[in-house]
Amino acid sequence: MRNPWESISLDDYENHMKLDSVMQLQTMNRMMKDQFYKNPVRTVMIFGIAGGNGLEHIDTSKTDRVYGVDINAKYLEECSKRYPELKGCLECICADLTDDGTVLPEAELVVANLLIEYIGYECFMNAVKKAGAGYVSCIIQINTDDSFVSDSPYLHAFDDLDKVHHQMEEDILEYNMKSINYRLTDKTEQELPNGKKLVQLDFVKGE
């Protein structure tokens, strides 16, 4: 089955996410600056990088390599075009994180924002282990109603996402991460205008 994310245009996705009634693109952008520099790392891997939201916060004097992973090759092509200043630092990788055969380079930090919802806890943990990260920072969406996609003029672009969507629970994510030796170190919440909220969960790998 073709993954629905391979068919959603980047314009539809980003225009939906940045609507005043949604505000996820802007909110996540602010949160990502904290994610990148909360811990002393020089290599970062971003799962579900899409068009590269947040990459303007990357300081190449502090970060040697950023791996941007996404299933949609067109997203990655646009991402590379948008950030020419990161040439030599940004490496885009087209990969399906639900595929057991996917090979990933190692990175000190994994960032996964609004991504676990679409691959599930088990696939996410497998991908984290492949990257060998010492730190993991995730942003998940907590819904106050039954709809995980906010109402907007672009709503029908996301019609097929229910086939791959997994409802997120903070405690279940924390439990799963603990099972692979990652402990929760911090949690940050940001309310959204539509009643939903973004929750940032930061983990560090145990000794």
PDB file of N, CA, C and O in Angstrom, residues 1 3-6 8 13 16-17 24 28 47-48 70-71 96-99 112-124 139-141 143 147-150 155 157-168 196:
ATOM      1  N   MET A   1       0.839  -1.193   0.000  1.00  0.00           N
ATOM      2  CA  MET A   1       0.000   0.000   0.000  1.00  0.00           C
ATOM      3  C   MET A   1       0.878   1.249   0.000  1.00  0.00           C
ATOM      4  O   MET A   1       1.798   1.362   0.791  1.00  0.00           O
ATOM      5  N   ASN A   3       2.056   4.811   0.870  1.00  0.00           N
ATOM      6  CA  ASN A   3       1.840   5.646   2.050  1.00  0.00           C
ATOM      7  C   ASN A   3       1.152   6.951   1.649  1.00  0.00           C
ATOM      8  O   ASN A   3       1.583   7.615   0.703  1.00  0.00           O
ATOM      9  N   PRO A   4       0.097   7.348   2.353  1.00  0.00           N
ATOM     10  CA  PRO A   4      -0.622   8.584   2.000  1.00  0.00           C
ATOM     11  C   PRO A   4       0.269   9.818   1.961  1.00  0.00           C
ATOM     12  O   PRO A   4       0.001  10.752   1.195  1.00  0.00           O
ATOM     13  N   TRP A   5       1.314   9.839   2.775  1.00  0.00           N
ATOM     14  CA  TRP A   5       2.191  11.013   2.804  1.00  0.00           C
ATOM     15  C   TRP A   5       2.952  11.207   1.502  1.00  0.00           C
ATOM     16  O   TRP A   5       3.468  12.297   1.237  1.00  0.00           O
ATOM     17  N   GLU A   6       3.028  10.182   0.667  1.00  0.00           N
ATOM     18  CA  GLU A   6       3.704  10.309  -0.618  1.00  0.00           C
ATOM     19  C   GLU A   6       2.850  11.068  -1.633  1.00  0.00           C
ATOM     20  O   GLU A   6       3.347  11.493  -2.680  1.00  0.00           O
ATOM     21  N   ILE A   8       0.473  13.662  -0.625  1.00  0.00           N
ATOM     22  CA  ILE A   8       0.035  14.971  -0.133  1.00  0.00           C
ATOM     23  C   ILE A   8       1.037  16.033  -0.572  1.00  0.00           C
ATOM     24  O   ILE A   8       2.232  15.907  -0.309  1.00  0.00           O
ATOM     25  N   TYR A  13      -0.015  20.783   2.703  1.00  0.00           N
ATOM     26  CA  TYR A  13       0.373  20.471   4.076  1.00  0.00           C
ATOM     27  C   TYR A  13       0.765  21.741   4.835  1.00  0.00           C
ATOM     28  O   TYR A  13       0.250  22.022   5.925  1.00  0.00           O
ATOM     29  N   HIS A  16      -2.074  24.399   5.286  1.00  0.00           N
ATOM     30  CA  HIS A  16      -2.991  23.970   6.346  1.00  0.00           C
ATOM     31  C   HIS A  16      -2.373  24.226   7.715  1.00  0.00           C
ATOM     32  O   HIS A  16      -2.992  24.813   8.606  1.00  0.00           O
ATOM     33  N   MET A  17      -1.117  23.827   7.871  1.00  0.00           N
ATOM     34  CA  MET A  17      -0.446  23.893   9.173  1.00  0.00           C
ATOM     35  C   MET A  17      -0.227  25.317   9.680  1.00  0.00           C
ATOM     36  O   MET A  17      -0.137  25.538  10.889  1.00  0.00           O
ATOM     37  N   GLN A  24       0.128  25.284  13.793  1.00  0.00           N
ATOM     38  CA  GLN A  24       1.088  24.238  14.166  1.00  0.00           C
ATOM     39  C   GLN A  24       2.477  24.498  13.592  1.00  0.00           C
ATOM     40  O   GLN A  24       3.475  24.227  14.254  1.00  0.00           O
ATOM     41  N   MET A  28       5.476  24.878  16.200  1.00  0.00           N
ATOM     42  CA  MET A  28       6.517  23.854  16.148  1.00  0.00           C
ATOM     43  C   MET A  28       7.870  24.468  15.820  1.00  0.00           C
ATOM     44  O   MET A  28       8.903  24.051  16.348  1.00  0.00           O
ATOM     45  N   PHE A  47      13.324  13.115  11.883  1.00  0.00           N
ATOM     46  CA  PHE A  47      12.382  12.197  11.251  1.00  0.00           C
ATOM     47  C   PHE A  47      11.158  12.984  10.780  1.00  0.00           C
ATOM     48  O   PHE A  47      10.561  13.730  11.551  1.00  0.00           O
ATOM     49  N   GLY A  48      10.774  12.807   9.506  1.00  0.00           N
ATOM     50  CA  GLY A  48       9.622  13.517   8.973  1.00  0.00           C
ATOM     51  C   GLY A  48       9.915  14.993   8.791  1.00  0.00           C
ATOM     52  O   GLY A  48       9.175  15.858   9.244  1.00  0.00           O
ATOM     53  N   ASP A  70      12.631  11.644   5.302  1.00  0.00           N
ATOM     54  CA  ASP A  70      11.207  11.717   4.950  1.00  0.00           C
ATOM     55  C   ASP A  70      10.896  10.661   3.900  1.00  0.00           C
ATOM     56  O   ASP A  70      11.773  10.244   3.140  1.00  0.00           O
ATOM     57  N   ILE A  71       9.627  10.258   3.853  1.00  0.00           N
ATOM     58  CA  ILE A  71       9.196   9.256   2.877  1.00  0.00           C
ATOM     59  C   ILE A  71       8.893   9.883   1.528  1.00  0.00           C
ATOM     60  O   ILE A  71       8.828   9.196   0.514  1.00  0.00           O
ATOM     61  N   ASP A  96      11.477   5.011   4.315  1.00  0.00           N
ATOM     62  CA  ASP A  96      10.233   4.619   4.977  1.00  0.00           C
ATOM     63  C   ASP A  96      10.602   4.042   6.342  1.00  0.00           C
ATOM     64  O   ASP A  96      11.168   2.949   6.437  1.00  0.00           O
ATOM     65  N   LEU A  97      10.287   4.751   7.400  1.00  0.00           N
ATOM     66  CA  LEU A  97      10.674   4.320   8.744  1.00  0.00           C
ATOM     67  C   LEU A  97       9.852   3.141   9.247  1.00  0.00           C
ATOM     68  O   LEU A  97      10.159   2.589  10.298  1.00  0.00           O
ATOM     69  N   THR A  98       8.820   2.748   8.505  1.00  0.00           N
ATOM     70  CA  THR A  98       8.056   1.554   8.889  1.00  0.00           C
ATOM     71  C   THR A  98       8.637   0.289   8.258  1.00  0.00           C
ATOM     72  O   THR A  98       8.171  -0.813   8.549  1.00  0.00           O
ATOM     73  N   ASP A  99       9.649   0.449   7.421  1.00  0.00           N
ATOM     74  CA  ASP A  99      10.288  -0.678   6.743  1.00  0.00           C
ATOM     75  C   ASP A  99      11.459  -1.171   7.590  1.00  0.00           C
ATOM     76  O   ASP A  99      12.408  -0.422   7.847  1.00  0.00           O
ATOM     77  N   ALA A 112      11.730  14.149  16.347  1.00  0.00           N
ATOM     78  CA  ALA A 112      10.576  13.569  15.649  1.00  0.00           C
ATOM     79  C   ALA A 112       9.325  14.346  16.046  1.00  0.00           C
ATOM     80  O   ALA A 112       8.831  14.197  17.162  1.00  0.00           O
ATOM     81  N   ASN A 113       8.854  15.186  15.141  1.00  0.00           N
ATOM     82  CA  ASN A 113       7.719  16.051  15.440  1.00  0.00           C
ATOM     83  C   ASN A 113       6.510  15.703  14.577  1.00  0.00           C
ATOM     84  O   ASN A 113       6.603  15.713  13.343  1.00  0.00           O
ATOM     85  N   LEU A 114       5.401  15.390  15.228  1.00  0.00           N
ATOM     86  CA  LEU A 114       4.182  14.970  14.544  1.00  0.00           C
ATOM     87  C   LEU A 114       4.480  13.841  13.556  1.00  0.00           C
ATOM     88  O   LEU A 114       3.974  13.814  12.436  1.00  0.00           O
ATOM     89  N   LEU A 115       5.308  12.927  13.992  1.00  0.00           N
ATOM     90  CA  LEU A 115       5.754  11.806  13.159  1.00  0.00           C
ATOM     91  C   LEU A 115       5.328  10.461  13.737  1.00  0.00           C
ATOM     92  O   LEU A 115       4.882   9.585  12.991  1.00  0.00           O
ATOM     93  N   ILE A 116       5.445  10.323  15.044  1.00  0.00           N
ATOM     94  CA  ILE A 116       5.129   9.036  15.680  1.00  0.00           C
ATOM     95  C   ILE A 116       3.675   8.665  15.430  1.00  0.00           C
ATOM     96  O   ILE A 116       3.335   7.486  15.298  1.00  0.00           O
ATOM     97  N   GLU A 117       2.807   9.696  15.323  1.00  0.00           N
ATOM     98  CA  GLU A 117       1.390   9.475  15.046  1.00  0.00           C
ATOM     99  C   GLU A 117       1.161   8.663  13.777  1.00  0.00           C
ATOM    100  O   GLU A 117       0.129   8.001  13.637  1.00  0.00           O
ATOM    101  N   TYR A 118       2.128   8.719  12.839  1.00  0.00           N
ATOM    102  CA  TYR A 118       1.916   8.105  11.529  1.00  0.00           C
ATOM    103  C   TYR A 118       2.766   6.860  11.282  1.00  0.00           C
ATOM    104  O   TYR A 118       2.657   6.249  10.226  1.00  0.00           O
ATOM    105  N   ILE A 119       3.607   6.495  12.236  1.00  0.00           N
ATOM    106  CA  ILE A 119       4.361   5.244  12.080  1.00  0.00           C
ATOM    107  C   ILE A 119       4.151   4.300  13.270  1.00  0.00           C
ATOM    108  O   ILE A 119       4.450   3.116  13.176  1.00  0.00           O
ATOM    109  N   GLY A 120       3.651   4.815  14.383  1.00  0.00           N
ATOM    110  CA  GLY A 120       3.403   3.976  15.558  1.00  0.00           C
ATOM    111  C   GLY A 120       4.618   3.889  16.465  1.00  0.00           C
ATOM    112  O   GLY A 120       5.751   4.164  16.056  1.00  0.00           O
ATOM    113  N   TYR A 121       4.373   3.494  17.711  1.00  0.00           N
ATOM    114  CA  TYR A 121       5.437   3.444  18.715  1.00  0.00           C
ATOM    115  C   TYR A 121       6.550   2.466  18.339  1.00  0.00           C
ATOM    116  O   TYR A 121       7.734   2.781  18.458  1.00  0.00           O
ATOM    117  N   GLU A 122       6.177   1.269  17.892  1.00  0.00           N
ATOM    118  CA  GLU A 122       7.185   0.229  17.640  1.00  0.00           C
ATOM    119  C   GLU A 122       8.143   0.632  16.520  1.00  0.00           C
ATOM    120  O   GLU A 122       9.372   0.508  16.661  1.00  0.00           O
ATOM    121  N   CYS A 123       7.600   1.133  15.407  1.00  0.00           N
ATOM    122  CA  CYS A 123       8.463   1.556  14.300  1.00  0.00           C
ATOM    123  C   CYS A 123       9.342   2.727  14.718  1.00  0.00           C
ATOM    124  O   CYS A 123      10.508   2.815  14.309  1.00  0.00           O
ATOM    125  N   PHE A 124       8.792   3.622  15.528  1.00  0.00           N
ATOM    126  CA  PHE A 124       9.586   4.749  16.004  1.00  0.00           C
ATOM    127  C   PHE A 124      10.756   4.274  16.854  1.00  0.00           C
ATOM    128  O   PHE A 124      11.900   4.713  16.661  1.00  0.00           O
ATOM    129  N   ILE A 139       7.737  15.851  19.454  1.00  0.00           N
ATOM    130  CA  ILE A 139       6.540  16.653  19.645  1.00  0.00           C
ATOM    131  C   ILE A 139       5.356  15.838  19.147  1.00  0.00           C
ATOM    132  O   ILE A 139       5.361  15.388  17.995  1.00  0.00           O
ATOM    133  N   ILE A 140       4.393  15.622  20.032  1.00  0.00           N
ATOM    134  CA  ILE A 140       3.187  14.902  19.650  1.00  0.00           C
ATOM    135  C   ILE A 140       1.987  15.829  19.820  1.00  0.00           C
ATOM    136  O   ILE A 140       2.035  16.797  20.564  1.00  0.00           O
ATOM    137  N   GLN A 141       0.928  15.510  19.097  1.00  0.00           N
ATOM    138  CA  GLN A 141      -0.306  16.299  19.192  1.00  0.00           C
ATOM    139  C   GLN A 141      -1.298  15.567  20.079  1.00  0.00           C
ATOM    140  O   GLN A 141      -1.554  14.385  19.897  1.00  0.00           O
ATOM    141  N   ASN A 143      -5.173  15.499  21.136  1.00  0.00           N
ATOM    142  CA  ASN A 143      -6.463  15.951  20.621  1.00  0.00           C
ATOM    143  C   ASN A 143      -7.503  16.012  21.731  1.00  0.00           C
ATOM    144  O   ASN A 143      -7.559  15.127  22.580  1.00  0.00           O
ATOM    145  N   SER A 147     -11.167  14.280  16.137  1.00  0.00           N
ATOM    146  CA  SER A 147     -10.513  14.631  14.883  1.00  0.00           C
ATOM    147  C   SER A 147      -9.048  14.960  15.120  1.00  0.00           C
ATOM    148  O   SER A 147      -8.731  15.808  15.945  1.00  0.00           O
ATOM    149  N   PHE A 148      -8.161  14.287  14.386  1.00  0.00           N
ATOM    150  CA  PHE A 148      -6.735  14.572  14.547  1.00  0.00           C
ATOM    151  C   PHE A 148      -6.248  15.596  13.522  1.00  0.00           C
ATOM    152  O   PHE A 148      -5.158  16.128  13.650  1.00  0.00           O
ATOM    153  N   VAL A 149      -7.061  15.873  12.485  1.00  0.00           N
ATOM    154  CA  VAL A 149      -6.746  16.923  11.514  1.00  0.00           C
ATOM    155  C   VAL A 149      -7.736  18.058  11.715  1.00  0.00           C
ATOM    156  O   VAL A 149      -8.946  17.861  11.659  1.00  0.00           O
ATOM    157  N   SER A 150      -7.231  19.253  11.946  1.00  0.00           N
ATOM    158  CA  SER A 150      -8.091  20.408  12.188  1.00  0.00           C
ATOM    159  C   SER A 150      -8.849  20.795  10.918  1.00  0.00           C
ATOM    160  O   SER A 150      -8.363  20.620   9.798  1.00  0.00           O
ATOM    161  N   LEU A 155      -8.594  20.398   4.166  1.00  0.00           N
ATOM    162  CA  LEU A 155      -8.883  19.183   4.933  1.00  0.00           C
ATOM    163  C   LEU A 155      -8.877  17.921   4.077  1.00  0.00           C
ATOM    164  O   LEU A 155      -8.339  16.884   4.478  1.00  0.00           O
ATOM    165  N   ALA A 157      -7.233  17.095   1.585  1.00  0.00           N
ATOM    166  CA  ALA A 157      -5.904  16.620   1.171  1.00  0.00           C
ATOM    167  C   ALA A 157      -5.399  15.518   2.092  1.00  0.00           C
ATOM    168  O   ALA A 157      -4.525  14.727   1.728  1.00  0.00           O
ATOM    169  N   PHE A 158      -6.001  15.446   3.302  1.00  0.00           N
ATOM    170  CA  PHE A 158      -5.530  14.496   4.324  1.00  0.00           C
ATOM    171  C   PHE A 158      -6.497  13.330   4.546  1.00  0.00           C
ATOM    172  O   PHE A 158      -6.407  12.629   5.550  1.00  0.00           O
ATOM    173  N   ASP A 159      -7.416  13.136   3.592  1.00  0.00           N
ATOM    174  CA  ASP A 159      -8.475  12.132   3.768  1.00  0.00           C
ATOM    175  C   ASP A 159      -7.952  10.727   4.057  1.00  0.00           C
ATOM    176  O   ASP A 159      -8.575   9.973   4.800  1.00  0.00           O
ATOM    177  N   ASP A 160      -6.829  10.365   3.471  1.00  0.00           N
ATOM    178  CA  ASP A 160      -6.325   8.990   3.603  1.00  0.00           C
ATOM    179  C   ASP A 160      -5.445   8.764   4.824  1.00  0.00           C
ATOM    180  O   ASP A 160      -4.999   7.646   5.075  1.00  0.00           O
ATOM    181  N   LEU A 161      -5.172   9.827   5.602  1.00  0.00           N
ATOM    182  CA  LEU A 161      -4.249   9.679   6.727  1.00  0.00           C
ATOM    183  C   LEU A 161      -4.797   8.787   7.834  1.00  0.00           C
ATOM    184  O   LEU A 161      -4.028   8.224   8.613  1.00  0.00           O
ATOM    185  N   ASP A 162      -6.134   8.651   7.905  1.00  0.00           N
ATOM    186  CA  ASP A 162      -6.686   7.788   8.954  1.00  0.00           C
ATOM    187  C   ASP A 162      -6.236   6.343   8.795  1.00  0.00           C
ATOM    188  O   ASP A 162      -6.278   5.565   9.745  1.00  0.00           O
ATOM    189  N   LYS A 163      -5.741   5.974   7.617  1.00  0.00           N
ATOM    190  CA  LYS A 163      -5.261   4.604   7.375  1.00  0.00           C
ATOM    191  C   LYS A 163      -3.950   4.327   8.111  1.00  0.00           C
ATOM    192  O   LYS A 163      -3.623   3.166   8.382  1.00  0.00           O
ATOM    193  N   VAL A 164      -3.209   5.390   8.410  1.00  0.00           N
ATOM    194  CA  VAL A 164      -1.895   5.200   9.055  1.00  0.00           C
ATOM    195  C   VAL A 164      -1.792   5.930  10.391  1.00  0.00           C
ATOM    196  O   VAL A 164      -0.755   5.868  11.050  1.00  0.00           O
ATOM    197  N   HIS A 165      -2.851   6.609  10.811  1.00  0.00           N
ATOM    198  CA  HIS A 165      -2.784   7.404  12.032  1.00  0.00           C
ATOM    199  C   HIS A 165      -2.905   6.548  13.283  1.00  0.00           C
ATOM    200  O   HIS A 165      -3.687   5.603  13.339  1.00  0.00           O
ATOM    201  N   HIS A 166      -2.093   6.893  14.307  1.00  0.00           N
ATOM    202  CA  HIS A 166      -2.151   6.244  15.615  1.00  0.00           C
ATOM    203  C   HIS A 166      -2.409   7.326  16.665  1.00  0.00           C
ATOM    204  O   HIS A 166      -1.719   8.336  16.680  1.00  0.00           O
ATOM    205  N   GLN A 167      -3.376   7.110  17.524  1.00  0.00           N
ATOM    206  CA  GLN A 167      -3.638   8.068  18.589  1.00  0.00           C
ATOM    207  C   GLN A 167      -2.481   8.071  19.586  1.00  0.00           C
ATOM    208  O   GLN A 167      -2.023   7.010  20.012  1.00  0.00           O
ATOM    209  N   MET A 168      -2.010   9.253  19.966  1.00  0.00           N
ATOM    210  CA  MET A 168      -0.860   9.356  20.857  1.00  0.00           C
ATOM    211  C   MET A 168      -1.282   9.563  22.311  1.00  0.00           C
ATOM    212  O   MET A 168      -2.232  10.276  22.612  1.00  0.00           O
ATOM    213  N   LYS A 196      -6.500  21.918  20.501  1.00  0.00           N
ATOM    214  CA  LYS A 196      -5.487  20.868  20.570  1.00  0.00           C
ATOM    215  C   LYS A 196      -4.229  21.442  21.218  1.00  0.00           C
ATOM    216  O   LYS A 196      -4.116  22.652  21.423  1.00  0.00           O
TER     217      LYS A 196
END
